[in-house]
Structures are given as C-alpha cells and as structure tokens.
Coordinates of C-alpha atoms in Angstrom, one line a residue:
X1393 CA -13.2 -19.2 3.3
X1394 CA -13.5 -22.3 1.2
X1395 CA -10.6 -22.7 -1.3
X1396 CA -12.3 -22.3 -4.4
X1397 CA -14.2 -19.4 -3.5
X1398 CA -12.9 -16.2 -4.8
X1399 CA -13.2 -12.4 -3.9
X1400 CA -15.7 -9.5 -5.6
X1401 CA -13.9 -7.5 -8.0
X1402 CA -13.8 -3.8 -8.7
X1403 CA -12.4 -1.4 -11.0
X1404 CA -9.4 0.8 -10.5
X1405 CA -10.7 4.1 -11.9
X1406 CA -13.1 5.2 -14.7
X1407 CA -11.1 3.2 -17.6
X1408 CA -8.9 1.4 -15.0
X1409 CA -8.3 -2.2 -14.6
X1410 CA -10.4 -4.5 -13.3
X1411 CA -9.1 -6.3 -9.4
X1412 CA -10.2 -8.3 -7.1
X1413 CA -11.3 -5.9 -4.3
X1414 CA -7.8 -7.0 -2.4
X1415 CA -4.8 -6.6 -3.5
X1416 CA -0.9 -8.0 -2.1
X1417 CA 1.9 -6.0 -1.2
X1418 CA 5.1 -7.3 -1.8
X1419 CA 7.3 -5.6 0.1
X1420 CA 7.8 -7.6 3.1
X1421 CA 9.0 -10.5 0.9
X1422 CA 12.3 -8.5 0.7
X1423 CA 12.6 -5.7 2.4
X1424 CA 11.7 -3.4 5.6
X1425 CA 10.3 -5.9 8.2
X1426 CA 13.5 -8.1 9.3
X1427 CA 15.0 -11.2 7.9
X1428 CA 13.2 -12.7 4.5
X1429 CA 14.3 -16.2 5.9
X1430 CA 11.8 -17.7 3.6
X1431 CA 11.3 -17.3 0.1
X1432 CA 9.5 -20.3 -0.4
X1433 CA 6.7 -19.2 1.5
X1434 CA 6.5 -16.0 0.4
X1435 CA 6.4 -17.5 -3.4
X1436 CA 3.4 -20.0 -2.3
X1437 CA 1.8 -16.6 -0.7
X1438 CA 1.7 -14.9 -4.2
X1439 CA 0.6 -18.0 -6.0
X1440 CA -2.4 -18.9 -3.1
X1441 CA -3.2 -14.8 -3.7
X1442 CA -3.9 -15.2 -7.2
X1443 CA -6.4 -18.6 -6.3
X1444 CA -8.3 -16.7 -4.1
X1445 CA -9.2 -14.0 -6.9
X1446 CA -6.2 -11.3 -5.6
X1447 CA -5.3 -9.7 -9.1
X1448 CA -3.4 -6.8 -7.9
X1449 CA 0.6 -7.4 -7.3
X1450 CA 2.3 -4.2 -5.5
X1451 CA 5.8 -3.7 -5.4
X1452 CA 8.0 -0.5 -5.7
X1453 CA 11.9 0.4 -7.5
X1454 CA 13.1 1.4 -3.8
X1455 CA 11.7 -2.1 -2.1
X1456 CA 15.3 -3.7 -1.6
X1457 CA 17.0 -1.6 -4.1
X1458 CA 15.4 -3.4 -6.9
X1459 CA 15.2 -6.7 -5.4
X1460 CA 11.6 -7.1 -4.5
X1461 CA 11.2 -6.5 -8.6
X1462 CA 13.5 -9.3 -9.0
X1463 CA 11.6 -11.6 -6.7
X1464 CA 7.8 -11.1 -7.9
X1465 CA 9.1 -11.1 -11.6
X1466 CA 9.0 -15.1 -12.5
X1467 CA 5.7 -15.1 -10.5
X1468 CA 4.4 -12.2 -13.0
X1469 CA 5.5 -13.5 -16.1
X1470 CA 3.9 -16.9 -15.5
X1471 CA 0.5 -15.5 -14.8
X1472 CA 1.2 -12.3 -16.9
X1473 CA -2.7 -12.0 -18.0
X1474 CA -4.2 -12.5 -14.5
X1475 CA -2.2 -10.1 -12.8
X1476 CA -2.4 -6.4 -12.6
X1477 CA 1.4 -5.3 -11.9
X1478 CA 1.9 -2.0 -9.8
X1479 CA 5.2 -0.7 -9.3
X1480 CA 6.3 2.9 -8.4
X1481 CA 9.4 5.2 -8.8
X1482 CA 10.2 8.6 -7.1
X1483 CA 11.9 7.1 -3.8
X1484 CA 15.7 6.4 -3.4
X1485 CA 17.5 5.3 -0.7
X1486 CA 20.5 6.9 1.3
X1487 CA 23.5 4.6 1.4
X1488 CA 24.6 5.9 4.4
X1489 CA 21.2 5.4 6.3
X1490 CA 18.7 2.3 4.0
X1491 CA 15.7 4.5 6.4
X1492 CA 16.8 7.6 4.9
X1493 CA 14.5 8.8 1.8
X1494 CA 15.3 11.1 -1.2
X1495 CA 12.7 11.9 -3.6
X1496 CA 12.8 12.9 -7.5
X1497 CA 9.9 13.6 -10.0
X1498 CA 11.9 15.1 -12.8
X1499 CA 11.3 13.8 -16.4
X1500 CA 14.9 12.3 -16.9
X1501 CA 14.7 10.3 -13.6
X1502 CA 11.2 8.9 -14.7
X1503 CA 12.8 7.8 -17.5
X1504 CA 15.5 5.9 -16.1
X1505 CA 13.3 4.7 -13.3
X1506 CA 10.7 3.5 -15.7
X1507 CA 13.5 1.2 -17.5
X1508 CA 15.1 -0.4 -14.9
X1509 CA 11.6 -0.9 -13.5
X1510 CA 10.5 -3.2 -16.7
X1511 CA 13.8 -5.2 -17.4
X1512 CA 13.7 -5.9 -13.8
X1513 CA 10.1 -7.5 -14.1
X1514 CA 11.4 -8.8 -17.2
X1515 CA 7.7 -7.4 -18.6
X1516 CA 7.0 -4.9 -21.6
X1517 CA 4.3 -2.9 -19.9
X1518 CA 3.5 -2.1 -16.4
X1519 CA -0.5 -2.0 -15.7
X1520 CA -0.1 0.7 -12.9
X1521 CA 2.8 2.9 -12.6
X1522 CA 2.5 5.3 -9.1
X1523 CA 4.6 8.4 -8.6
X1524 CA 5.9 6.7 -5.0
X1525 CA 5.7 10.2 -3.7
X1526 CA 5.6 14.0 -4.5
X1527 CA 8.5 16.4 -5.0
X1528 CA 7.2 19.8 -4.4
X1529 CA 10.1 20.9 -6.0
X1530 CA 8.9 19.8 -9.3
X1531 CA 5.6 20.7 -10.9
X1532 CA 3.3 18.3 -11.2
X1533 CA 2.2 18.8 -14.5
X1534 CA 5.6 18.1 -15.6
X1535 CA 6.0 15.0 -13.9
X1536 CA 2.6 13.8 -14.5
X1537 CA 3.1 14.7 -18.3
X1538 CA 6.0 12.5 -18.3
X1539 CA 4.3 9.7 -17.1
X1540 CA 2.0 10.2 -19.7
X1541 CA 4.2 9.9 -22.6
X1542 CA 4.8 6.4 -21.0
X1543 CA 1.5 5.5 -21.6
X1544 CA 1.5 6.7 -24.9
X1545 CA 4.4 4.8 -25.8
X1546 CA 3.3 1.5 -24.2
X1547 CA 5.4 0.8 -21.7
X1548 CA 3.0 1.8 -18.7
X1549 CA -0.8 0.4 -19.1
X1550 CA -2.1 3.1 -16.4
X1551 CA -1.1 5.9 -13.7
X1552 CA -1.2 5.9 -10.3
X1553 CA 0.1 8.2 -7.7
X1554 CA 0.8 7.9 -3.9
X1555 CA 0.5 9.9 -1.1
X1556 CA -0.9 13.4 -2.3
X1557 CA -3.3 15.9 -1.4
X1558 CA -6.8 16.2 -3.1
X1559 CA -5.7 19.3 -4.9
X1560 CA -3.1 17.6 -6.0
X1561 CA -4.9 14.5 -7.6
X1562 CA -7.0 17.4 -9.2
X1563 CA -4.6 18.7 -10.9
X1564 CA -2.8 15.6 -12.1
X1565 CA -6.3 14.1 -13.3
X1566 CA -6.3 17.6 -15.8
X1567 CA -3.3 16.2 -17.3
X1568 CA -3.6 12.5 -17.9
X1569 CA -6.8 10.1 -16.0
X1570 CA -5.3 8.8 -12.6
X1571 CA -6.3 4.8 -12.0
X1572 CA -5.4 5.1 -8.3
X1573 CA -4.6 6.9 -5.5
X1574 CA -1.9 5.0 -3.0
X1575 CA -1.8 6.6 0.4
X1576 CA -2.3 4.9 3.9
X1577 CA -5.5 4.2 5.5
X1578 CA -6.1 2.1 8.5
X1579 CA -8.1 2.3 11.8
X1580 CA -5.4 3.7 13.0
X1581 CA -4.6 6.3 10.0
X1582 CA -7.6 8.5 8.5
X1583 CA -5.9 11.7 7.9
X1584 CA -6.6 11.4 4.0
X1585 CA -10.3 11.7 4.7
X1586 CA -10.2 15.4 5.1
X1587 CA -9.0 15.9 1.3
X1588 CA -7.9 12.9 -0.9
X1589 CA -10.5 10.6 -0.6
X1590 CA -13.6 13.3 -1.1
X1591 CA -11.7 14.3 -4.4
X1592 CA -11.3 10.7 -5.4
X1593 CA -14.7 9.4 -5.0
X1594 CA -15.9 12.9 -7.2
X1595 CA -12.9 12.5 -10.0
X1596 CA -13.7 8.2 -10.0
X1597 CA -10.4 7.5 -8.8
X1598 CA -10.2 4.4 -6.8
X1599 CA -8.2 4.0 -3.3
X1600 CA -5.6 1.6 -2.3
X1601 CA -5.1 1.7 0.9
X1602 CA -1.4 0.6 1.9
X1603 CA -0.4 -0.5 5.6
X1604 CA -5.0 -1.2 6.6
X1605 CA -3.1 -3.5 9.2
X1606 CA -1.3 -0.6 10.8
X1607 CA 2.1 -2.8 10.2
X1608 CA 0.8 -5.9 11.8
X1609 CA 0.1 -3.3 15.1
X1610 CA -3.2 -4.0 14.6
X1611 CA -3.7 -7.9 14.4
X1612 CA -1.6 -7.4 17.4
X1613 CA 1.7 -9.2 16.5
X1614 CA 3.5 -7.0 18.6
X1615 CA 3.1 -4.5 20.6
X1616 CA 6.7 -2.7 21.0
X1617 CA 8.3 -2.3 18.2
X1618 CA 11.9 -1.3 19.8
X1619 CA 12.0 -4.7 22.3
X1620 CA 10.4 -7.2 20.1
X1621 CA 11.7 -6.3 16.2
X1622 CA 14.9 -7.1 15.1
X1623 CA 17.4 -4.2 14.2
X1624 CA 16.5 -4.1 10.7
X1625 CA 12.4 -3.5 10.9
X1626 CA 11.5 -0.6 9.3
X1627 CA 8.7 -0.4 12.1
X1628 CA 11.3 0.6 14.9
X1629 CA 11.6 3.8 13.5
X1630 CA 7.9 4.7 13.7
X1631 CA 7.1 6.5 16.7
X1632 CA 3.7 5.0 17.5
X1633 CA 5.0 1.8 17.5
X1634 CA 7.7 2.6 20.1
X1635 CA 8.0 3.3 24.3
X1636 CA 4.8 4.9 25.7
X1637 CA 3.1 5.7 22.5
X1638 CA 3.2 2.2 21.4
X1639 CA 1.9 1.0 25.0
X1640 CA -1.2 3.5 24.6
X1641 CA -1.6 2.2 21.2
X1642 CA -2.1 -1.4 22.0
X1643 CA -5.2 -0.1 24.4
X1644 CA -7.1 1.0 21.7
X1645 CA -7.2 -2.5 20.1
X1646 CA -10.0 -3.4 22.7
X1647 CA -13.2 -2.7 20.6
X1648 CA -11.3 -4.6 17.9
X1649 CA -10.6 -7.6 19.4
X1650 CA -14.5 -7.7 21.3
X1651 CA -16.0 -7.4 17.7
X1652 CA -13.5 -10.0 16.7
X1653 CA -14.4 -12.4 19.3
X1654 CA -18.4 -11.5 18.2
X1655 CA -17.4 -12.3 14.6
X1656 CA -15.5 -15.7 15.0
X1657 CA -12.5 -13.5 13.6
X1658 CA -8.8 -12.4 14.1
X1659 CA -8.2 -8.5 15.2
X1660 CA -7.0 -8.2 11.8
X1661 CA -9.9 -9.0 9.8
X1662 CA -11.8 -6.8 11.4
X1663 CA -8.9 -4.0 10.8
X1664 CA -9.4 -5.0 7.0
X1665 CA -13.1 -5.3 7.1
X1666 CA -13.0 -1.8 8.2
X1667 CA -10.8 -0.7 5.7
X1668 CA -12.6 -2.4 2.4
X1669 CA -16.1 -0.8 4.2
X1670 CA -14.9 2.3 3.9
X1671 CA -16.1 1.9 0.0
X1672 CA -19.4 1.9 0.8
X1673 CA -19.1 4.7 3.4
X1674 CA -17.3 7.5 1.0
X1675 CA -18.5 5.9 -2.6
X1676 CA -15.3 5.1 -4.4
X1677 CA -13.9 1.8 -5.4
X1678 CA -11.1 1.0 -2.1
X1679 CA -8.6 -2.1 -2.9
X1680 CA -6.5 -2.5 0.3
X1681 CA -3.1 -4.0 -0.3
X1682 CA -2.1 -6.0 3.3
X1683 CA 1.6 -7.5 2.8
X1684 CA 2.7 -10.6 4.3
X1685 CA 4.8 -13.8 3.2
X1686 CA 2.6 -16.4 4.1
X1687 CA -0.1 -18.3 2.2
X1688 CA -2.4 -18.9 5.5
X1689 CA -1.7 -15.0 6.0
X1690 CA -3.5 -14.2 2.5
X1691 CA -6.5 -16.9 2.8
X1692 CA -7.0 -14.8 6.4
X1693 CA -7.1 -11.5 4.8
X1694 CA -9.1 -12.8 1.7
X1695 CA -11.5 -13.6 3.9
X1696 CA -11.9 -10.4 5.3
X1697 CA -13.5 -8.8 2.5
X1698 CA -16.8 -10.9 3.3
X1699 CA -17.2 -9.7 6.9
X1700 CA -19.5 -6.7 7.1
X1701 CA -20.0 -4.5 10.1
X1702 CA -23.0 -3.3 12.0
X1703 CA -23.7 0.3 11.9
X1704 CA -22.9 0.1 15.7
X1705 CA -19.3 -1.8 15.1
X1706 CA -18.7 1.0 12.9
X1707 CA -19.6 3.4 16.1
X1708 CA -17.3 1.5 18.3
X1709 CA -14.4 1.6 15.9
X1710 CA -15.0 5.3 15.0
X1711 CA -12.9 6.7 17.6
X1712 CA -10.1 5.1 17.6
X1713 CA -7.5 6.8 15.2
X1714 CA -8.3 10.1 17.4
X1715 CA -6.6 8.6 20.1
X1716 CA -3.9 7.0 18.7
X1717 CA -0.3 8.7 20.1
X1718 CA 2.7 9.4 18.1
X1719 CA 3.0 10.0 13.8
X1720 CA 3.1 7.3 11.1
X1721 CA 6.5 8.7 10.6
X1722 CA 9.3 10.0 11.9
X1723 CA 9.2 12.6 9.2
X1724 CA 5.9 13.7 8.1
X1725 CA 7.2 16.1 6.0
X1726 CA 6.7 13.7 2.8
X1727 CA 3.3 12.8 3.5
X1728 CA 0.0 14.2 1.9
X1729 CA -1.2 15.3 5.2
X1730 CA 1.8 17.4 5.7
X1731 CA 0.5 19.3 2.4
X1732 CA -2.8 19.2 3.6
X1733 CA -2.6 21.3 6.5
X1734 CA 0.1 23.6 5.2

C-alpha cells in the first residue's frame, strides 16, 4: 500500500458516523495477550492507523481495568475530530481470577460506567458507546433506554451493542437507533450469520467484526496457545487454540495460505479480505477491528481491504469454520450464539 493512500470509508448505521472501512482495536496495547513491553510502538501503531484513513479507535472500561482508556486518551484528544471513539461498559472483572467475567446492564451501573469511561478519555462525548455484553437478567429496554438518555444528554454521540441475538438488536433498535453491532466474525467464527447479521443488514445496522484474525491463529503466529503463550494470554484459555483442537485448527489454514501465496499476500490478509467481503455478500456496512501494537501490523491489515476474492476463493474458504474443533470460549454461555440456539 503506498503511504499516502488511504482506505474507502463507510457509514456506521443509518445516521451513524462515517469510518474508514477498518477500524483498530486497542486492546492488546494493555491487556489480554501477554507483556505490553512496548508502548512506544503501540502509540506509533495508532498514529500510522489514522494516516492510512483508520477513523475508528476501539477500546472497552474492562481492557486493563481502565488502563487501555488511559493509554489511547492523549492519542484521542490530539486528533479528537478525525477519530471516532468506541468504548463499551457492561463487563467487570473478578479479582480473584482477571479471566473471570461478571456482567451488569442496570441503569445505575451505566451511569457510573459511563463517567469513569469519559474522565478517563479525558473527552466530553463518546461517538459510540456498546453495551460490552447482555445481561439477561435485565430487560433490554431498560438498559437500552438508559443509554439513550446518554445521548440525549450529550455525553454519548451514538449506541452500539455487542454480542446479541438478532431479536435482540430488534428490540433495542425499537427503543433508540443502534450504529453498530460488535460480535465476532472470522473465518473461523460465523455463528452470527444464522440471526444477527440478516437482522442488521434489514434494520441498516452496520457490523464490526471483532477478533477477523481469529487471535493471530489465523495469520499463523502460533499455533498452540498453551506451549507458546506466556501465562498471562488471554488466548490460553480458549479451547481451540489449545492441545488437539488447536493442532486440527492449524490444518485448516491450508486454503488460506495457497490463496495467499496466489495473491502476493500474508495468511492474514486474506483472513481480513474475507471478513471486509462479507459486506458485499450479506449487504450491510462491515468495519473489522484487527488489534495489534505495531505500525507495520496496521499498514499490513490496511492493505487488506483492497484485496478482493474470486468467487472460487470464496468456495475454497467456505468450509472452513465447519471444521474448526473446540468453542471461542470456555464459557459460551455469554455469547449471542448461546441465545440463539436456546
């Protein structure tokens, strides 16, 4: 990609913003995938994003505790009109166990979450505020309703939410309009096919795909998570990345890395090439947020979005998240596709 060339834009949603048709995730830089040894790099990554036409900046409350707020913030406030700010809340952690989730939708906990959220940033308004995920516990309406008095009051721009079924995004989008839908979507993880995406693409909600990289599995960084990941990845704690399901896995990068080698590309633009054609295939807007700390990482992805595959790469890659062994999580149980099938 030459360095002055920058990616298509899209728009999040009927009224949404508009963002380049990739986005970052900021994660990594703090949290989840082993030692952050480098924040230089991972500032240059964010700065190198925004030159290449990347508008859209994800982060999350639970990503460190707070921290991964604290790091994108003076990146954010010095480019505060070119970038589109996502952050989420919903999602705590356990002290006894940092894997360990607890989840809360209630209005007086979006409240709270909301404010440490923006004097974090160090913003006024966040552009896209996600419900991180869904407690069943709590109706939707009310939760959704709450987020919309945030809007109304200025301090979030628009709503997202993350991981929920299509009947579920139905019913939000009857309460306030829904920008985006956060869920993960990969070669390796289509199971939001089958309700979400259908209902998005009817309702003009766009997608953003989180994880179209399958965790680095799939430009094929490593292969078992539990030999070659330190202690502290996240990843290790994923069953298909682990023992014999992470061995069978790794075979199914074949096709990949043949229409790699056919393209002049890396197994992982041809992961994300997959993911941003997905737009075309279902007709809705898809922004794909791949994470990484590195500035040669993001020109790699960026250029991702101009590779287009043949309707008989498309046939070679079809099959492959049929086959793949072992959940995206240990516990599925706060997953849309949980909902889905119950």
């Amino acid at each position: 990609m030459a360095n002055d060339t920058k990616i298509d834009t899209v728009r999040l949603g009927t009224g949404g913003p508009q963002v380049g048709v990739q986005g970052l995730g900021c994660m990594g830089m703090s949290w989840a995938y082993g030692p952050t040894e480098d924040p230089d790099a991972s500032r240059a990554a964010l700065e190198r994003a925004l030159e290449l036409g990347i508008t859209l900046f994800d982060t999350a409350d639970v990503y460190g505790d707070g921290e991964n707020e604290k790091f994108i913030a003076p990146f954010v406030r010095a480019h505060r009109d070119e970038v589109v700010l996502a952050t989420k809340f919903a999602l705590g952690s356990d002290p006894e166990d940092p894997f360990r989730r607890t989840i809360r939708n209630d209005r007086p906990y979006i409240r709270q979450s909301v404010e440490g959220s923006l004097r974090r940033l160090g913003v006024e308004q966040i552009d896209l505020y996600y419900m991180h995920r869904r407690e069943v516990g709590v109706p939707l309406e009310e939760s959704v309703g709450a987020m919309a008095e945030l809007v109304a009051e200025g301090k979030v721009k628009h709503l997202g939410l993350s991981e929920v079924t299509g009947a579920e995004l139905r019913a939000a989008q009857a309460v306030h309009p829904i920008a985006a839908v956060q869920s993960e979507w990969s070669l390796f993880s289509r199971d939001i096919e089958a309700g979400v995406v259908p209902v998005a693409g009817e309702l003009g909600v766009a997608l953003v795909p989180y994880s179209p990289l399958g965790r680095g599995f799939l430009t094929g960084s490593f292969v078992r998570a539990d030999r070659e990941l330190t202690e502290d990845d996240f990843r290790r704690q994923q069953p298909r990345f682990t023992g014999a399901n992470a061995a069978a896995n790794a075979a199914l990068l074949e096709p990949v890395r043949a229409i790699a080698e056919a393209h002049g590309a890396t197994p992982g633009q041809i992961a994300l090439a997959w993911v941003q054609q997905q737009a075309a295939v279902h007709g809705l807007a898809v922004v794909p947020i791949p994470g990484t700390r590195r500035p040669g990482r993001v020109e790699e992805n960026a250029a991702a979005t101009r590779i287009v595959l043949s309707e008989a790469e498309l046939a070679l890659l079809e099959p492959i998240a049929g086959k793949v062994a072992g959940d995206r999580y240990a516990d599925m149980t706060f997953t849309s596709a949980a909902r889905e099938q119950g």
